[in-house]
Amino acid sequence: MTPSGPVGDRFRRFRERFADENGHQPSVGTPGGDLTVRRSGESPGRRRRRRGGGGEELRVPEAEFTSYYGRPILKGPVWKWDIAAYLFTGGLAAGSSLLAAGGQLTGRPALRRAGRVTALAAVSASAVFLVKDLGRPARFHHMLRVAKPTSPMSMGTWILTAYGPAAGVAAIAEVAGVLPRRGLLGLAGRVLPPIGHAAGLLAAGTAPALATYTGVLLADTAVPSWHEAYPELPVIFAGSALASGAGVGLLAAPPAQAGPARRMAVAGAALELYGTHRVESRLGLLSEPYRLGRPGRMLRAARLLTLGGVAGALLGRRHRVVGALSGTSLLAASVLTRFGIFYGGVASARDPRYTVVPQRERAQARRTAMDLPSDRADPPAV
């Protein structure tokens, strides 16, 4: 309470004169106000300090996201480039099997042969990359002791186990045409084609799961830009698989037999471009790793190569050279897409900002939904 009487009047006049001379105004709340002074138009979070009659504005420095001893908040993925290559070869194998099935069902032997041989080569390369990452081949065998539907790694192991032999038998069946017609080899030459047809359809039936499970695997981690992109990663990987399979068909088959490959190229490019646009725009702060640095350059180059490959496939239907260039462009785009997504996630795990800021936003959203006070509210003035 403000004192009354002569002393109180002198104190009040002194305080008002002090406020007028220094540009302060007393806060409102009691008849005489309290002793807290603020400059008019100044927020509580900003203060000025007088030095020699002048003023110096002091600001709160920008927050720096650091962690104890300079260590990252998240333990980043230990995967290297070989896992990014595994993502590509797995998608290439899946797309090639779908291409081979299309050639088989529509009577295009060149397309069927190219798809089957490429599928076997790609899945063999995938096995090499996977074993290199695991360290010992026995670890892959140990994964087959259980089947856990909630584990993408466990399901991926079983998908590879079902797909690999089917793709291998389908590719081996392509040698039936060069075997002798008589004797034991002649019998094998007569038996292999129907077995290869059945195996090719089985591999094609498993191919969608092979193409997309790696996207689910990445999204199942704690890496921020992978985890938040869980709806888009399977779409991107499915589109990339179709585009890479179409690239094989455009490279290996004559234009007269490349019709299914051209249709695959359009479908794969549409899915891939839609998914990459979503991860670059929908995730807010977590979209940055896909737009900046090396991942951003890779994804932009992949987008241009995809558009160029599709344009060449549609406009150069009668030109073998144009088709081959389009196929090469689609394959290169698929490689860059897989590596760009991979390195974008790695970059988001290294920077604490991509972990801290989304966590704070989610916590604030929960408090708002529950009508709780924020832990970042301004403290009362003293």
Coordinates of N, CA and C in Angstrom, one line a residue, residues 91-267:
G91 N 14.8 -53.3 -54.4 CA 13.7 -52.7 -55.2 C 13.9 -53.1 -56.7
L92 N 15.1 -53.1 -57.2 CA 15.4 -53.5 -58.5 C 15.0 -55.0 -58.8
A93 N 15.2 -55.9 -57.8 CA 14.8 -57.2 -58.0 C 13.3 -57.4 -58.0
A94 N 12.6 -56.6 -57.2 CA 11.1 -56.7 -57.2 C 10.6 -56.1 -58.5
G95 N 11.1 -55.0 -58.9 CA 10.5 -54.4 -60.2 C 10.8 -55.3 -61.4
S96 N 12.0 -56.0 -61.4 CA 12.3 -56.8 -62.5 C 11.4 -58.1 -62.5
S97 N 11.1 -58.6 -61.4 CA 10.2 -59.8 -61.3 C 8.8 -59.4 -61.8
L98 N 8.3 -58.2 -61.5 CA 7.0 -57.8 -62.0 C 7.1 -57.5 -63.5
L99 N 8.2 -57.0 -64.0 CA 8.4 -56.9 -65.4 C 8.4 -58.2 -66.1
A100 N 9.1 -59.2 -65.6 CA 9.2 -60.5 -66.2 C 7.8 -61.2 -66.2
A101 N 7.0 -61.0 -65.1 CA 5.7 -61.6 -65.1 C 4.8 -60.9 -66.2
G102 N 5.0 -59.6 -66.4 CA 4.2 -58.9 -67.5 C 4.6 -59.5 -68.8
G103 N 5.9 -59.7 -69.0 CA 6.4 -60.2 -70.3 C 5.9 -61.6 -70.5
Q104 N 5.9 -62.4 -69.4 CA 5.4 -63.8 -69.5 C 3.9 -63.9 -69.8
L105 N 3.1 -63.1 -69.2 CA 1.7 -63.1 -69.4 C 1.2 -62.5 -70.7
T106 N 2.0 -61.7 -71.3 CA 1.7 -61.0 -72.6 C 2.4 -61.6 -73.8
G107 N 3.2 -62.6 -73.6 CA 4.0 -63.2 -74.7 C 5.1 -62.4 -75.2
R108 N 5.9 -61.8 -74.4 CA 7.0 -61.0 -74.8 C 8.3 -61.6 -74.2
P109 N 8.9 -62.6 -74.9 CA 10.0 -63.3 -74.3 C 11.3 -62.5 -74.0
A110 N 11.6 -61.5 -74.7 CA 12.7 -60.6 -74.4 C 12.5 -59.9 -73.1
L111 N 11.3 -59.4 -72.9 CA 11.0 -58.7 -71.6 C 11.1 -59.7 -70.5
R112 N 10.5 -60.9 -70.7 CA 10.5 -61.9 -69.6 C 11.9 -62.3 -69.2
R113 N 12.8 -62.5 -70.3 CA 14.1 -63.0 -70.0 C 14.9 -61.9 -69.3
A114 N 14.8 -60.7 -69.7 CA 15.6 -59.6 -69.1 C 15.2 -59.4 -67.6
G115 N 13.9 -59.5 -67.4 CA 13.4 -59.3 -66.0 C 13.9 -60.4 -65.1
R116 N 13.8 -61.7 -65.6 CA 14.2 -62.8 -64.7 C 15.7 -62.8 -64.4
V117 N 16.5 -62.5 -65.4 CA 18.0 -62.5 -65.2 C 18.3 -61.4 -64.3
T118 N 17.8 -60.2 -64.5 CA 18.1 -59.1 -63.6 C 17.6 -59.3 -62.2
A119 N 16.5 -59.9 -62.0 CA 16.0 -60.2 -60.7 C 16.9 -61.1 -59.9
L120 N 17.4 -62.1 -60.6 CA 18.4 -63.0 -59.9 C 19.6 -62.3 -59.5
A121 N 20.2 -61.5 -60.5 CA 21.4 -60.8 -60.2 C 21.2 -59.8 -59.0
A122 N 20.1 -59.1 -59.0 CA 19.8 -58.1 -58.0 C 19.6 -58.7 -56.6
V123 N 18.9 -59.8 -56.5 CA 18.6 -60.4 -55.2 C 19.9 -61.0 -54.7
S124 N 20.8 -61.5 -55.6 CA 22.1 -62.0 -55.2 C 23.0 -60.9 -54.6
A125 N 22.9 -59.7 -55.3 CA 23.7 -58.6 -54.7 C 23.1 -58.1 -53.4
S126 N 21.8 -58.2 -53.3 CA 21.1 -57.8 -52.0 C 21.6 -58.8 -50.9
A127 N 21.7 -60.0 -51.2 CA 22.2 -61.0 -50.1 C 23.7 -60.6 -49.7
V128 N 24.5 -60.3 -50.7 CA 25.9 -59.9 -50.4 C 25.9 -58.7 -49.5
F129 N 25.1 -57.6 -49.8 CA 25.1 -56.4 -49.0 C 24.6 -56.7 -47.6
L130 N 23.5 -57.5 -47.5 CA 22.9 -57.8 -46.2 C 23.9 -58.6 -45.3
V131 N 24.5 -59.6 -45.9 CA 25.5 -60.4 -45.1 C 26.7 -59.5 -44.7
K132 N 27.1 -58.6 -45.6 CA 28.2 -57.7 -45.2 C 27.8 -56.9 -44.0
D133 N 26.6 -56.4 -44.0 CA 26.1 -55.6 -42.8 C 26.0 -56.5 -41.6
L134 N 25.5 -57.7 -41.7 CA 25.3 -58.5 -40.5 C 26.6 -59.0 -40.0
G135 N 27.6 -59.1 -40.9 CA 28.9 -59.6 -40.4 C 29.2 -61.1 -40.6
R136 N 28.2 -61.9 -40.4 CA 28.3 -63.3 -40.5 C 27.0 -63.9 -41.2
P137 N 27.1 -64.8 -42.2 CA 25.9 -65.3 -42.8 C 25.0 -66.0 -41.9
A138 N 25.6 -66.6 -40.8 CA 24.8 -67.4 -39.9 C 23.7 -66.5 -39.2
R139 N 23.9 -65.2 -39.1 CA 23.0 -64.4 -38.5 C 21.7 -64.3 -39.3
F140 N 21.8 -64.3 -40.6 CA 20.6 -64.4 -41.4 C 19.8 -65.7 -41.1
H141 N 20.5 -66.8 -41.0 CA 19.9 -68.1 -40.7 C 19.2 -68.0 -39.4
H142 N 19.8 -67.4 -38.4 CA 19.2 -67.3 -37.0 C 17.9 -66.5 -37.0
M143 N 17.8 -65.6 -38.0 CA 16.5 -64.8 -38.0 C 15.4 -65.7 -38.4
L144 N 15.6 -66.8 -39.0 CA 14.5 -67.7 -39.5 C 14.0 -68.6 -38.4
R145 N 14.6 -68.5 -37.2 CA 14.1 -69.3 -36.1 C 12.8 -68.8 -35.5
V146 N 12.4 -67.6 -35.8 CA 11.2 -67.0 -35.3 C 10.5 -66.2 -36.4
A147 N 9.2 -66.1 -36.3 CA 8.5 -65.2 -37.3 C 7.7 -64.2 -36.4
K148 N 8.0 -63.0 -36.5 CA 7.4 -62.0 -35.7 C 6.7 -60.9 -36.6
P149 N 5.4 -61.0 -36.7 CA 4.7 -60.1 -37.6 C 4.9 -58.6 -37.3
T150 N 5.2 -58.3 -36.1 CA 5.3 -56.8 -35.7 C 6.7 -56.3 -36.0
S151 N 7.6 -57.2 -36.4 CA 9.0 -56.8 -36.7 C 9.3 -56.7 -38.2
P152 N 9.5 -55.6 -38.8 CA 9.9 -55.5 -40.2 C 11.1 -56.3 -40.6
M153 N 12.1 -56.4 -39.6 CA 13.3 -57.1 -39.9 C 13.0 -58.6 -40.0
S154 N 12.2 -59.1 -39.1 CA 11.8 -60.5 -39.2 C 11.0 -60.8 -40.4
M155 N 10.0 -60.0 -40.8 CA 9.2 -60.2 -42.0 C 10.0 -60.1 -43.2
G156 N 11.0 -59.2 -43.2 CA 11.8 -59.0 -44.4 C 12.7 -60.2 -44.6
T157 N 13.1 -60.9 -43.6 CA 13.9 -62.1 -43.7 C 13.1 -63.2 -44.4
W158 N 11.9 -63.3 -43.9 CA 11.0 -64.4 -44.5 C 10.6 -64.0 -46.0
I159 N 10.4 -62.7 -46.3 CA 10.1 -62.3 -47.6 C 11.3 -62.7 -48.6
L160 N 12.5 -62.3 -48.1 CA 13.7 -62.7 -48.9 C 13.8 -64.2 -49.1
T161 N 13.5 -64.9 -48.1 CA 13.6 -66.4 -48.1 C 12.6 -67.0 -49.1
A162 N 11.4 -66.4 -49.2 CA 10.4 -66.9 -50.2 C 10.7 -66.4 -51.6
Y163 N 11.2 -65.2 -51.7 CA 11.4 -64.6 -53.0 C 12.7 -65.1 -53.7
G164 N 13.8 -65.3 -53.0 CA 15.1 -65.6 -53.6 C 15.0 -66.9 -54.4
P165 N 14.6 -68.1 -53.8 CA 14.5 -69.3 -54.6 C 13.6 -69.2 -55.8
A166 N 12.5 -68.5 -55.6 CA 11.5 -68.4 -56.8 C 12.2 -67.7 -57.9
A167 N 12.8 -66.6 -57.6 CA 13.5 -65.8 -58.6 C 14.6 -66.6 -59.3
G168 N 15.4 -67.4 -58.4 CA 16.4 -68.2 -59.0 C 16.0 -69.2 -59.9
V169 N 14.9 -70.0 -59.6 CA 14.4 -71.0 -60.5 C 13.8 -70.4 -61.7
A170 N 13.2 -69.3 -61.6 CA 12.6 -68.6 -62.9 C 13.8 -68.2 -63.8
A171 N 14.9 -67.7 -63.2 CA 16.0 -67.3 -64.1 C 16.7 -68.6 -64.7
I172 N 16.9 -69.6 -63.9 CA 17.5 -70.8 -64.4 C 16.7 -71.4 -65.6
A173 N 15.3 -71.3 -65.5 CA 14.5 -71.8 -66.6 C 14.7 -71.2 -67.9
E174 N 15.4 -70.0 -67.9 CA 15.7 -69.4 -69.2 C 16.7 -70.1 -70.0
V175 N 17.5 -71.0 -69.4 CA 18.5 -71.7 -70.1 C 17.9 -72.9 -70.9
A176 N 16.6 -73.2 -70.7 CA 16.0 -74.4 -71.3 C 16.2 -74.3 -72.8
G177 N 16.1 -73.2 -73.4 CA 16.2 -73.1 -74.9 C 17.5 -73.5 -75.5
V178 N 18.6 -73.5 -74.7 CA 19.9 -73.8 -75.2 C 20.3 -75.2 -74.9
L179 N 19.5 -76.0 -74.2 CA 19.8 -77.4 -73.8 C 19.5 -78.3 -74.9
P180 N 20.2 -79.4 -75.0 CA 20.0 -80.4 -76.0 C 18.5 -81.0 -75.9
R181 N 18.0 -81.5 -77.0 CA 16.7 -82.0 -77.0 C 16.5 -83.4 -76.6
R182 N 17.6 -84.1 -76.4 CA 17.6 -85.5 -76.1 C 18.3 -85.8 -74.8
G183 N 18.1 -86.9 -74.2 CA 18.7 -87.3 -73.0 C 18.2 -86.6 -71.8
L184 N 19.0 -86.7 -70.7 CA 18.6 -86.1 -69.5 C 18.5 -84.6 -69.6
L185 N 19.4 -84.0 -70.3 CA 19.3 -82.5 -70.5 C 18.1 -82.2 -71.3
G186 N 17.8 -83.0 -72.2 CA 16.5 -82.7 -73.0 C 15.3 -82.8 -72.1
L187 N 15.3 -83.8 -71.2 CA 14.2 -83.8 -70.2 C 14.1 -82.6 -69.4
A188 N 15.3 -82.1 -68.9 CA 15.3 -80.9 -68.1 C 14.8 -79.7 -68.9
G189 N 15.2 -79.7 -70.2 CA 14.7 -78.6 -71.1 C 13.2 -78.6 -71.3
R190 N 12.6 -79.7 -71.2 CA 11.1 -79.8 -71.3 C 10.4 -79.5 -70.0
V191 N 11.1 -79.8 -68.9 CA 10.4 -79.6 -67.6 C 10.6 -78.1 -67.1
L192 N 11.7 -77.5 -67.4 CA 12.1 -76.2 -66.8 C 11.1 -75.1 -67.2
P193 N 10.6 -75.0 -68.4 CA 9.7 -73.9 -68.8 C 8.5 -73.8 -67.9
P194 N 7.7 -74.9 -67.7 CA 6.5 -74.7 -66.8 C 6.9 -74.4 -65.4
I195 N 8.0 -75.1 -64.9 CA 8.4 -74.7 -63.6 C 8.8 -73.3 -63.5
G196 N 9.5 -72.8 -64.5 CA 9.9 -71.4 -64.5 C 8.8 -70.4 -64.5
H197 N 7.7 -70.8 -65.2 CA 6.5 -69.9 -65.3 C 5.9 -69.8 -63.9
A198 N 5.8 -71.0 -63.2 CA 5.2 -71.0 -61.9 C 6.1 -70.2 -60.9
A199 N 7.4 -70.4 -61.0 CA 8.3 -69.7 -60.1 C 8.3 -68.2 -60.4
G200 N 8.2 -67.8 -61.6 CA 8.1 -66.4 -62.0 C 6.9 -65.7 -61.4
L201 N 5.8 -66.4 -61.5 CA 4.6 -65.8 -60.9 C 4.7 -65.7 -59.4
L202 N 5.3 -66.7 -58.8 CA 5.5 -66.7 -57.3 C 6.4 -65.5 -56.9
A203 N 7.5 -65.3 -57.7 CA 8.4 -64.2 -57.4 C 7.7 -62.9 -57.6
A204 N 6.8 -62.8 -58.6 CA 6.1 -61.5 -58.8 C 5.1 -61.3 -57.7
G205 N 4.5 -62.4 -57.2 CA 3.5 -62.2 -56.1 C 4.2 -61.7 -54.8
T206 N 5.5 -62.1 -54.6 CA 6.2 -61.7 -53.4 C 6.9 -60.3 -53.6
A207 N 7.0 -59.9 -54.9 CA 7.7 -58.6 -55.2 C 7.2 -57.4 -54.5
P208 N 5.9 -57.2 -54.4 CA 5.4 -55.9 -53.7 C 5.9 -55.9 -52.3
A209 N 5.8 -57.0 -51.6 CA 6.3 -57.0 -50.2 C 7.8 -56.7 -50.1
L210 N 8.6 -57.3 -51.1 CA 10.0 -57.0 -51.1 C 10.3 -55.6 -51.4
A211 N 9.5 -55.0 -52.3 CA 9.8 -53.6 -52.6 C 9.5 -52.6 -51.5
T212 N 8.5 -52.9 -50.6 CA 8.0 -51.9 -49.7 C 8.5 -52.2 -48.2
Y213 N 8.9 -53.4 -47.9 CA 9.2 -53.7 -46.5 C 10.4 -52.9 -46.0
T214 N 11.3 -52.5 -46.9 CA 12.5 -51.7 -46.5 C 12.0 -50.3 -46.0
G215 N 11.0 -49.8 -46.7 CA 10.5 -48.5 -46.2 C 9.8 -48.6 -44.8
V216 N 9.1 -49.7 -44.6 CA 8.6 -49.9 -43.2 C 9.7 -50.1 -42.2
L217 N 10.8 -50.7 -42.6 CA 11.9 -51.0 -41.8 C 12.6 -49.7 -41.3
L218 N 12.8 -48.7 -42.3 CA 13.4 -47.4 -41.9 C 12.4 -46.6 -41.0
A219 N 11.1 -46.7 -41.3 CA 10.2 -45.9 -40.5 C 10.0 -46.4 -39.1
D220 N 10.4 -47.7 -38.9 CA 10.2 -48.3 -37.6 C 11.4 -47.9 -36.6
T221 N 12.3 -47.2 -37.1 CA 13.4 -46.7 -36.3 C 13.1 -45.4 -35.6
A222 N 14.0 -44.9 -34.7 CA 13.8 -43.7 -34.0 C 14.4 -42.5 -34.8
V223 N 14.9 -42.7 -35.9 CA 15.5 -41.6 -36.7 C 14.4 -40.7 -37.1
P224 N 14.4 -39.4 -36.8 CA 13.3 -38.5 -36.9 C 12.7 -38.4 -38.3
S225 N 13.5 -38.1 -39.3 CA 13.0 -37.9 -40.6 C 12.5 -39.2 -41.3
W226 N 13.0 -40.4 -40.8 CA 12.4 -41.6 -41.3 C 11.1 -42.0 -40.6
H227 N 11.1 -41.8 -39.3 CA 10.0 -42.2 -38.5 C 8.7 -41.4 -38.8
E228 N 8.9 -40.1 -39.0 CA 7.7 -39.3 -39.3 C 7.2 -39.5 -40.8
A229 N 8.1 -40.0 -41.6 CA 7.7 -40.3 -43.0 C 7.1 -41.7 -43.2
Y230 N 6.6 -42.3 -42.2 CA 6.2 -43.7 -42.3 C 5.1 -43.9 -43.4
P231 N 4.2 -42.9 -43.6 CA 3.2 -43.1 -44.7 C 3.8 -43.1 -46.1
E232 N 4.9 -42.3 -46.3 CA 5.4 -42.0 -47.6 C 6.5 -43.0 -48.0
L233 N 7.3 -43.5 -47.1 CA 8.4 -44.3 -47.5 C 8.1 -45.6 -48.3
P234 N 7.0 -46.3 -47.8 CA 6.7 -47.5 -48.7 C 6.2 -47.1 -50.1
V235 N 5.5 -45.9 -50.2 CA 5.1 -45.4 -51.5 C 6.3 -45.1 -52.4
I236 N 7.2 -44.4 -51.8 CA 8.4 -44.0 -52.6 C 9.2 -45.3 -53.0
F237 N 9.4 -46.2 -52.1 CA 10.1 -47.4 -52.5 C 9.4 -48.3 -53.5
A238 N 8.0 -48.3 -53.4 CA 7.3 -49.0 -54.4 C 7.4 -48.4 -55.8
G239 N 7.3 -47.1 -55.8 CA 7.5 -46.4 -57.1 C 8.9 -46.5 -57.7
S240 N 9.9 -46.4 -56.8 CA 11.3 -46.6 -57.2 C 11.5 -48.0 -57.8
A241 N 10.9 -49.0 -57.2 CA 11.1 -50.4 -57.7 C 10.4 -50.5 -59.1
L242 N 9.2 -50.0 -59.3 CA 8.6 -50.1 -60.6 C 9.4 -49.3 -61.6
A243 N 9.9 -48.1 -61.3 CA 10.7 -47.4 -62.2 C 12.0 -48.1 -62.6
S244 N 12.7 -48.7 -61.6 CA 13.9 -49.4 -62.0 C 13.6 -50.7 -62.8
G245 N 12.6 -51.4 -62.5 CA 12.2 -52.5 -63.4 C 11.9 -52.1 -64.8
A246 N 11.2 -50.9 -64.9 CA 10.9 -50.4 -66.2 C 12.1 -50.0 -67.0
G247 N 13.1 -49.5 -66.2 CA 14.4 -49.2 -66.9 C 15.1 -50.4 -67.4
V248 N 15.0 -51.5 -66.8 CA 15.6 -52.7 -67.3 C 14.9 -53.1 -68.6
G249 N 13.6 -53.1 -68.6 CA 12.8 -53.4 -69.8 C 13.2 -52.5 -71.0
L250 N 13.3 -51.2 -70.7 CA 13.6 -50.3 -71.8 C 15.0 -50.5 -72.3
L251 N 15.9 -50.9 -71.5 CA 17.3 -51.1 -71.9 C 17.4 -52.4 -72.7
A252 N 16.7 -53.5 -72.3 CA 17.0 -54.8 -72.8 C 16.1 -55.2 -73.9
A253 N 14.9 -54.8 -73.9 CA 13.9 -55.2 -74.9 C 13.7 -54.3 -76.1
P254 N 13.4 -54.9 -77.2 CA 13.2 -54.0 -78.4 C 11.9 -53.2 -78.2
P255 N 11.8 -52.0 -78.9 CA 10.6 -51.2 -78.7 C 9.3 -51.9 -78.9
A256 N 9.3 -52.9 -79.8 CA 8.0 -53.5 -80.0 C 7.5 -54.3 -78.8
Q257 N 8.4 -54.8 -77.9 CA 8.0 -55.5 -76.8 C 8.1 -54.7 -75.5
A258 N 8.4 -53.5 -75.5 CA 8.6 -52.6 -74.3 C 7.3 -51.9 -73.8
G259 N 6.2 -52.3 -74.3 CA 4.9 -51.7 -73.9 C 4.7 -51.8 -72.4
P260 N 4.8 -53.0 -71.8 CA 4.6 -53.1 -70.3 C 5.7 -52.2 -69.5
A261 N 6.9 -52.2 -70.1 CA 7.9 -51.4 -69.4 C 7.5 -49.9 -69.4
R262 N 7.0 -49.4 -70.5 CA 6.6 -48.0 -70.5 C 5.5 -47.7 -69.5
R263 N 4.5 -48.6 -69.4 CA 3.4 -48.4 -68.5 C 3.9 -48.5 -67.0
M264 N 4.9 -49.4 -66.8 CA 5.5 -49.4 -65.5 C 6.2 -48.1 -65.1
A265 N 6.9 -47.6 -66.1 CA 7.7 -46.3 -65.9 C 6.7 -45.2 -65.5
V266 N 5.6 -45.1 -66.1 CA 4.7 -44.0 -65.8 C 4.1 -44.2 -64.4
A267 N 3.7 -45.4 -64.1 CA 3.2 -45.7 -62.7 C 4.2 -45.5 -61.6

